[in-house]
Tab-separated table of C-alpha atoms in Angstrom:
chain	number	residue	atom	x	y	z
A	25	UNK	CA	48.040	12.195	35.987
A	26	UNK	CA	44.370	13.462	36.285
A	27	UNK	CA	41.567	11.678	34.404
A	28	UNK	CA	38.384	13.399	33.186
A	29	UNK	CA	35.689	11.548	31.482
A	30	UNK	CA	32.852	13.215	29.647
A	31	UNK	CA	30.563	12.836	26.699
A	32	UNK	CA	30.328	14.266	23.123
A	33	UNK	CA	27.161	15.569	21.855
A	34	UNK	CA	26.319	12.471	19.941
A	35	UNK	CA	26.850	10.299	23.330
A	36	UNK	CA	30.396	9.169	22.722
A	37	UNK	CA	32.652	9.024	25.339
A	38	UNK	CA	35.699	11.495	25.624
A	39	UNK	CA	38.736	11.380	28.243
A	40	UNK	CA	41.175	13.973	29.015
A	41	UNK	CA	44.394	12.986	30.591
A	42	UNK	CA	46.180	15.831	32.217
A	43	UNK	CA	49.726	16.488	33.653
A	44	UNK	CA	48.351	18.804	36.243
A	45	UNK	CA	45.935	17.596	38.902
A	46	UNK	CA	44.325	20.963	39.011
A	47	UNK	CA	43.306	21.066	35.416
A	48	UNK	CA	39.371	21.632	35.101
A	49	UNK	CA	37.592	20.021	32.178
A	50	UNK	CA	33.895	21.309	31.896
A	51	UNK	CA	33.851	22.367	28.084
A	52	UNK	CA	30.631	21.225	26.429
A	53	UNK	CA	30.387	19.814	22.927
A	54	UNK	CA	28.171	22.567	21.331
A	55	UNK	CA	27.960	20.611	17.872
A	56	UNK	CA	24.429	19.603	16.581
A	57	UNK	CA	25.462	16.092	16.288
A	58	UNK	CA	22.925	13.217	15.971
A	59	UNK	CA	23.721	9.812	17.592
A	60	UNK	CA	26.197	7.765	15.919
A	61	UNK	CA	24.770	4.886	13.571
A	62	UNK	CA	27.388	2.049	12.833
A	63	UNK	CA	26.961	-0.794	10.401
A	64	UNK	CA	29.962	-3.001	11.739
A	65	UNK	CA	29.925	-6.711	11.898
A	66	UNK	CA	32.536	-9.473	12.096
A	67	UNK	CA	32.556	-12.228	9.531
A	68	UNK	CA	34.677	-15.230	9.994
A	69	UNK	CA	36.626	-17.064	7.302
A	70	UNK	CA	35.805	-20.575	7.234
A	71	UNK	CA	38.850	-21.598	5.122
A	72	UNK	CA	41.615	-19.163	6.805
A	73	UNK	CA	39.972	-19.012	10.136
A	74	UNK	CA	40.614	-15.438	10.584
A	75	UNK	CA	38.080	-12.570	11.001
A	76	UNK	CA	37.199	-9.579	8.831
A	77	UNK	CA	35.448	-6.607	9.969
A	78	UNK	CA	32.814	-5.091	7.504
A	79	UNK	CA	32.254	-1.358	8.273
A	80	UNK	CA	30.489	0.392	5.175
A	81	UNK	CA	29.733	3.456	7.234
A	82	UNK	CA	33.506	4.363	7.154
A	83	UNK	CA	33.303	5.285	3.638
A	84	UNK	CA	31.925	8.722	4.721
A	85	UNK	CA	34.828	9.444	7.328
A	86	UNK	CA	36.811	12.627	7.279
A	87	UNK	CA	39.417	12.761	4.545
A	88	UNK	CA	42.332	15.000	4.540
A	89	UNK	CA	40.853	18.109	5.655
A	90	UNK	CA	42.828	21.653	5.719
A	91	UNK	CA	44.684	22.164	8.901
A	92	UNK	CA	42.280	24.923	9.909
A	93	UNK	CA	39.365	22.168	9.905
A	94	UNK	CA	41.158	19.530	11.547
A	95	UNK	CA	38.651	17.727	13.900
A	96	UNK	CA	41.548	16.770	16.346
A	97	UNK	CA	42.779	20.130	17.248
A	98	UNK	CA	41.072	21.939	20.226
A	99	UNK	CA	37.894	23.947	19.590
A	100	UNK	CA	38.650	27.433	19.053
A	101	UNK	CA	35.579	30.127	18.932
A	102	UNK	CA	33.051	28.997	16.598
A	103	UNK	CA	35.412	26.254	14.931
A	104	UNK	CA	34.180	23.362	16.800
A	105	UNK	CA	36.099	19.873	16.624
A	106	UNK	CA	35.966	16.589	18.366
A	107	UNK	CA	37.682	18.202	21.419
A	108	UNK	CA	35.474	20.774	23.115
A	109	UNK	CA	38.050	22.446	25.222
A	110	UNK	CA	40.427	24.995	23.969
A	111	UNK	CA	43.480	22.996	24.859
A	112	UNK	CA	44.701	19.611	25.947
A	113	UNK	CA	47.527	17.366	27.147
A	114	UNK	CA	46.358	13.973	25.814
A	115	UNK	CA	42.963	13.063	24.976
A	116	UNK	CA	41.017	9.934	24.025
A	117	UNK	CA	37.675	9.411	22.513
A	118	UNK	CA	35.529	6.979	20.729
A	119	UNK	CA	35.972	6.868	16.860
A	120	UNK	CA	33.129	8.490	15.160
A	121	UNK	CA	33.543	6.147	12.160
A	122	UNK	CA	34.721	2.949	14.116
A	123	UNK	CA	35.702	-0.336	12.426
A	124	UNK	CA	34.570	-2.149	15.440
A	125	UNK	CA	31.460	-1.151	17.504
A	126	UNK	CA	28.923	-2.691	19.830
A	127	UNK	CA	28.981	-6.316	20.251
A	128	UNK	CA	31.842	-6.255	17.529
A	129	UNK	CA	34.297	-4.216	19.786
A	130	UNK	CA	35.359	-0.727	20.076
A	131	UNK	CA	37.486	1.848	18.498
A	132	UNK	CA	39.051	4.879	20.144
A	133	UNK	CA	41.194	7.824	18.775
A	134	UNK	CA	44.297	9.043	20.960
A	135	UNK	CA	45.428	12.436	20.378
A	136	UNK	CA	49.075	12.733	21.620
A	137	UNK	CA	49.173	16.654	21.684
A	138	UNK	CA	47.180	19.552	20.658
A	139	UNK	CA	49.967	20.916	18.474
A	140	UNK	CA	48.947	19.990	15.077
A	141	UNK	CA	52.337	20.529	13.476
A	142	UNK	CA	54.055	18.108	15.982
A	143	UNK	CA	54.638	14.391	15.785
A	144	UNK	CA	55.257	11.909	18.658
A	145	UNK	CA	58.841	12.381	18.095
A	146	UNK	CA	58.486	15.976	19.153
A	147	UNK	CA	56.990	15.318	22.634
A	148	UNK	CA	58.722	15.818	25.866
A	149	UNK	CA	59.461	12.769	27.955
A	150	UNK	CA	56.934	13.988	30.304
A	151	UNK	CA	54.296	14.215	27.584
A	152	UNK	CA	55.270	10.662	26.242
A	153	UNK	CA	54.797	9.381	29.476
A	154	UNK	CA	51.486	10.655	29.694
A	155	UNK	CA	50.628	8.878	26.583
A	156	UNK	CA	51.757	5.730	28.119
A	157	UNK	CA	49.574	6.489	31.020
A	158	UNK	CA	46.717	6.773	28.697
A	159	UNK	CA	47.487	3.643	26.806
A	160	UNK	CA	47.663	1.762	30.047
A	161	UNK	CA	44.429	3.064	31.502
A	162	UNK	CA	42.444	2.552	28.230
A	163	UNK	CA	43.752	-1.079	28.026
A	164	UNK	CA	42.503	-1.729	31.673
A	165	UNK	CA	39.082	0.100	30.899
A	166	UNK	CA	38.640	-1.618	27.580
A	167	UNK	CA	39.541	-5.095	28.725
A	168	UNK	CA	36.580	-4.994	31.125
A	169	UNK	CA	34.003	-4.762	28.158
A	170	UNK	CA	32.177	-8.014	27.895
A	171	UNK	CA	32.813	-7.927	23.993
A	172	UNK	CA	36.366	-7.278	24.343
A	173	UNK	CA	39.073	-10.067	23.959
A	174	UNK	CA	42.183	-8.207	22.932
A	175	UNK	CA	43.358	-4.568	23.139
A	176	UNK	CA	45.585	-3.141	20.568
A	177	UNK	CA	47.242	0.298	20.774
A	178	UNK	CA	48.982	1.537	17.648
A	179	UNK	CA	50.025	4.713	15.720
A	180	UNK	CA	49.943	5.139	11.823
A	181	UNK	CA	52.162	7.782	10.906
A	182	UNK	CA	52.518	9.320	7.221
A	183	UNK	CA	50.112	9.572	4.208
A	184	UNK	CA	52.003	6.686	2.687
A	185	UNK	CA	50.682	4.531	5.514
A	186	UNK	CA	46.985	5.786	4.900
A	187	UNK	CA	46.628	8.361	7.359
A	188	UNK	CA	43.799	10.633	6.518
A	189	UNK	CA	44.196	13.364	9.271
A	190	UNK	CA	47.695	14.885	9.810
A	191	UNK	CA	47.229	15.726	13.510
A	192	UNK	CA	49.671	13.635	15.501
A	193	UNK	CA	47.353	10.641	16.937
A	194	UNK	CA	47.006	6.893	17.373
A	195	UNK	CA	44.264	4.688	17.730
A	196	UNK	CA	42.944	1.799	20.067
A	197	UNK	CA	41.241	-1.155	18.526
A	198	UNK	CA	39.384	-3.394	20.951
A	199	UNK	CA	38.609	-6.786	19.314
A	200	UNK	CA	36.055	-9.318	20.240
A	201	UNK	CA	38.593	-12.052	19.246
A	202	UNK	CA	42.139	-12.962	19.555
A	203	UNK	CA	43.925	-11.430	16.495
A	204	UNK	CA	45.397	-13.896	13.847
A	205	UNK	CA	49.100	-12.370	14.460
A	206	UNK	CA	48.673	-12.973	18.317
A	207	UNK	CA	47.444	-16.425	17.653
A	208	UNK	CA	50.419	-17.280	15.632
A	209	UNK	CA	52.769	-16.238	18.381
A	210	UNK	CA	50.845	-18.082	21.093
A	211	UNK	CA	50.967	-21.286	18.874
A	212	UNK	CA	54.713	-20.959	18.440
A	213	UNK	CA	54.987	-20.162	22.205
A	214	UNK	CA	52.914	-23.248	23.237
A	215	UNK	CA	54.865	-25.538	20.814
A	216	UNK	CA	58.317	-24.410	22.194
A	217	UNK	CA	57.147	-24.840	25.767
A	218	UNK	CA	56.003	-28.166	25.175
A	219	UNK	CA	59.236	-29.183	23.156
A	220	UNK	CA	61.491	-27.759	25.815
A	221	UNK	CA	59.780	-28.791	28.961
A	222	UNK	CA	58.766	-25.338	29.816
A	223	UNK	CA	61.147	-22.846	28.337
A	224	UNK	CA	59.520	-19.445	27.151
A	225	UNK	CA	60.234	-18.531	23.635
A	226	UNK	CA	59.983	-14.786	24.253
A	227	UNK	CA	62.893	-15.109	26.539
A	228	UNK	CA	64.987	-17.214	24.264
A	229	UNK	CA	64.322	-14.457	21.593
A	230	UNK	CA	65.079	-11.805	23.655
A	231	UNK	CA	68.290	-13.338	24.956
A	232	UNK	CA	69.585	-14.360	21.699
A	233	UNK	CA	69.038	-10.807	20.238
A	234	UNK	CA	70.799	-9.292	23.187
A	235	UNK	CA	73.858	-11.347	22.417
A	236	UNK	CA	73.890	-10.708	18.836
A	237	UNK	CA	74.615	-7.917	16.189
A	238	UNK	CA	71.073	-6.394	15.568
A	239	UNK	CA	70.648	-4.655	18.802
A	240	UNK	CA	69.636	-0.836	18.241
A	241	UNK	CA	69.770	0.575	21.651
A	242	UNK	CA	69.443	-0.725	24.916
A	243	UNK	CA	68.474	0.868	28.295
A	244	UNK	CA	68.388	-0.495	31.887
A	245	UNK	CA	64.818	-1.733	31.567
A	246	UNK	CA	64.221	-1.861	27.592
A	247	UNK	CA	65.968	-3.326	24.689
A	248	UNK	CA	65.257	-2.733	20.880
A	249	UNK	CA	66.610	-4.719	18.134
A	250	UNK	CA	66.087	-5.632	14.420
A	251	UNK	CA	64.462	-9.152	14.527
A	252	UNK	CA	66.288	-11.989	12.802
A	253	UNK	CA	63.637	-12.492	10.215
A	254	UNK	CA	62.196	-8.776	9.938
A	255	UNK	CA	59.522	-8.603	7.363
A	256	UNK	CA	59.953	-4.857	6.660
A	257	UNK	CA	62.974	-2.888	5.446
A	258	UNK	CA	63.426	-1.030	8.596
A	259	UNK	CA	61.643	-2.938	11.581
A	260	UNK	CA	62.574	-2.557	15.330
A	261	UNK	CA	61.085	-4.617	18.206
A	262	UNK	CA	61.078	-3.002	21.567
A	263	UNK	CA	60.935	-5.166	24.734
A	264	UNK	CA	60.871	-4.493	28.364
A	265	UNK	CA	63.736	-6.736	29.735
A	266	UNK	CA	61.320	-8.100	32.466
A	267	UNK	CA	58.549	-9.997	30.680
A	268	UNK	CA	55.078	-8.781	31.334
A	269	UNK	CA	51.960	-9.602	29.459
A	270	UNK	CA	50.640	-6.253	28.801
A	271	UNK	CA	51.095	-2.409	29.569
A	272	UNK	CA	49.347	-2.869	33.050
A	273	UNK	CA	52.276	-5.117	33.994
A	274	UNK	CA	55.065	-2.619	33.536
A	275	UNK	CA	56.657	-1.551	36.783
A	276	UNK	CA	57.644	2.024	37.769
A	277	UNK	CA	61.194	1.668	36.592
A	278	UNK	CA	60.265	0.497	33.315
A	279	UNK	CA	57.510	3.058	32.885
A	280	UNK	CA	60.026	6.010	33.903
A	281	UNK	CA	62.446	4.867	31.380
A	282	UNK	CA	60.106	4.009	28.450
A	283	UNK	CA	59.645	7.722	27.126
A	284	UNK	CA	63.405	8.120	26.658
A	285	UNK	CA	64.167	4.913	24.981
A	286	UNK	CA	61.043	5.288	22.626
A	287	UNK	CA	61.501	9.123	21.750
A	288	UNK	CA	65.143	8.199	20.760
A	289	UNK	CA	64.137	5.411	18.634
A	290	UNK	CA	61.515	7.478	16.862
A	291	UNK	CA	63.907	10.244	16.121
A	292	UNK	CA	66.392	7.841	14.461
A	293	UNK	CA	63.710	6.485	12.449
A	294	UNK	CA	63.349	9.986	11.111
A	295	UNK	CA	67.038	10.226	10.261
A	296	UNK	CA	67.286	6.812	8.497
A	297	UNK	CA	67.171	8.002	4.931
A	298	UNK	CA	69.306	11.286	5.474
A	299	UNK	CA	68.941	14.975	5.752
A	300	UNK	CA	66.424	16.746	3.610
A	301	UNK	CA	64.092	13.714	3.412
A	302	UNK	CA	60.435	13.976	4.412
A	303	UNK	CA	59.374	12.398	7.831
A	304	UNK	CA	59.683	8.636	7.946
A	305	UNK	CA	56.155	6.953	7.642
A	306	UNK	CA	55.771	4.284	10.195
A	307	UNK	CA	53.336	1.920	12.035
A	308	UNK	CA	54.073	1.519	15.981
A	309	UNK	CA	52.048	-1.482	17.320
A	310	UNK	CA	51.785	-2.476	20.757
A	311	UNK	CA	51.332	-6.530	21.197
A	312	UNK	CA	49.568	-7.467	24.169
A	313	UNK	CA	48.080	-10.672	25.694
A	314	UNK	CA	44.686	-11.276	25.010
A	315	UNK	CA	42.403	-11.033	27.868
A	316	UNK	CA	40.026	-14.024	26.809
A	317	UNK	CA	40.477	-17.618	27.639
A	318	UNK	CA	43.649	-19.348	26.037
A	319	UNK	CA	42.384	-23.028	26.161
A	320	UNK	CA	43.266	-23.278	22.329
A	321	UNK	CA	46.947	-22.528	23.086
A	322	UNK	CA	47.365	-25.653	25.460
A	323	UNK	CA	49.703	-25.237	28.360
A	324	UNK	CA	49.993	-21.345	27.712
A	325	UNK	CA	49.011	-18.732	30.314
A	326	UNK	CA	48.674	-14.835	29.864
A	327	UNK	CA	51.872	-14.522	31.792
A	328	UNK	CA	53.893	-16.466	29.289
A	329	UNK	CA	53.128	-13.824	26.655
A	330	UNK	CA	55.657	-10.679	26.420
A	331	UNK	CA	54.614	-7.352	25.874
A	332	UNK	CA	56.480	-5.590	23.122
A	333	UNK	CA	56.219	-2.743	20.560
A	334	UNK	CA	56.819	-3.346	16.754
A	335	UNK	CA	57.925	-0.234	15.003
A	336	UNK	CA	58.413	-0.377	11.045
A	337	UNK	CA	58.501	1.812	7.888
A	338	UNK	CA	57.100	0.775	4.462
A	339	UNK	CA	59.853	3.171	2.937
A	340	UNK	CA	62.627	0.689	1.663
A	341	UNK	CA	65.018	3.537	0.651
A	342	UNK	CA	64.854	7.074	-0.412
A	343	UNK	CA	61.806	7.868	-2.294
A	344	UNK	CA	60.855	4.119	-2.700
A	345	UNK	CA	58.267	2.266	-0.916
A	346	UNK	CA	57.943	-1.417	0.047
A	347	UNK	CA	54.604	-2.726	-1.706
A	348	UNK	CA	52.998	-5.777	-0.528
A	349	UNK	CA	52.609	-7.507	-4.062
A	350	UNK	CA	51.869	-11.010	-4.969
A	351	UNK	CA	53.938	-13.089	-2.667
A	352	UNK	CA	53.115	-10.771	0.540
A	353	UNK	CA	49.500	-10.163	-0.271
A	354	UNK	CA	48.521	-13.443	-2.058
A	355	UNK	CA	50.533	-15.950	0.207
A	356	UNK	CA	51.646	-13.948	3.058
A	357	UNK	CA	55.180	-14.721	2.267
A	358	UNK	CA	57.393	-11.459	2.725
A	359	UNK	CA	60.386	-10.580	0.778
A	360	UNK	CA	62.485	-8.077	2.569
A	361	UNK	CA	64.777	-5.791	0.622
A	362	UNK	CA	67.140	-4.750	3.489
A	363	UNK	CA	69.062	-7.192	5.411
A	364	UNK	CA	68.157	-6.900	9.008
A	365	UNK	CA	71.871	-6.668	10.177
A	366	UNK	CA	72.386	-3.637	7.890
A	367	UNK	CA	69.135	-2.175	8.914
A	368	UNK	CA	70.389	-2.381	12.623
A	369	UNK	CA	73.634	-1.021	11.437
A	370	UNK	CA	71.910	1.886	10.003
A	371	UNK	CA	69.872	2.604	12.989
A	372	UNK	CA	72.932	2.828	15.262
A	373	UNK	CA	74.708	5.095	12.914
A	374	UNK	CA	71.825	7.699	13.148
A	375	UNK	CA	71.972	7.949	16.876
A	376	UNK	CA	71.578	11.478	18.104
A	377	UNK	CA	74.488	13.204	19.696
């Protein structure tokens, strides 16, 4: 992998990740852009103890542009985009309309491929491996920023999810706090460790799932399963079999196998609802250990956390979506329409030949 860092016309950082070491990236952003001005701030809810990012400048962000005006495609002639060069393998840049900025963290966009009509599932294993390298590198770089406590790499796919740009891409949020979802896991981890004299809850969950009926696919170094208490109609958790706290901890064997396993999982997701159905909308979310202090979670260290990816769709059956209504949105109590065992069975049924 070759990494080339440059700056866009308004001062934002852009990083090319290339498969070939001899690739030259010297294209200049020719757009007449002024410096980006953001109004992002983080407010803490005193009753719930969680945080809300207030970012009013995002109201003016790009919204469903036609394909020939996509800001994530390479620049071509006088059609200038966020990527100055005429081609790229993988590229990462600071979001022009960030939810988090400055002392409130940082937001980046990850473009998986220059092919506007592709999806992550269409990538080659080599290209998917390069995306993994980019995620890992950005996790490392962002973790060193003084305002950052947790790094979250994720992909939203599909208009049903709320995606406003059709080009295959994901995002990275660098939070100035430990997110509520991660804090819940850390509390459960600490309680279990204390109650059992040191047993790791992540290890127990993975061992139990691998011995059960909800395994979707399994490699030498990775395992994917539908969790016992899945929140979403079709939800899969992908774990490396050797526990590591973050993407930086993956060894070469796990990094090599990941593209094959993950691409197969994504391709199965697109076949859940049968032939002729539109692509399955999904969210893919990496859970990594925070880089901040963990004194709040007594007895837990970063190495106790288990890196894993959560993949789920909001489509519950053909033509119908799972909405977060009263119980889910008002009380955070999910109601799942698809039994996890049946979801796992369906994901095994649609295995590619």
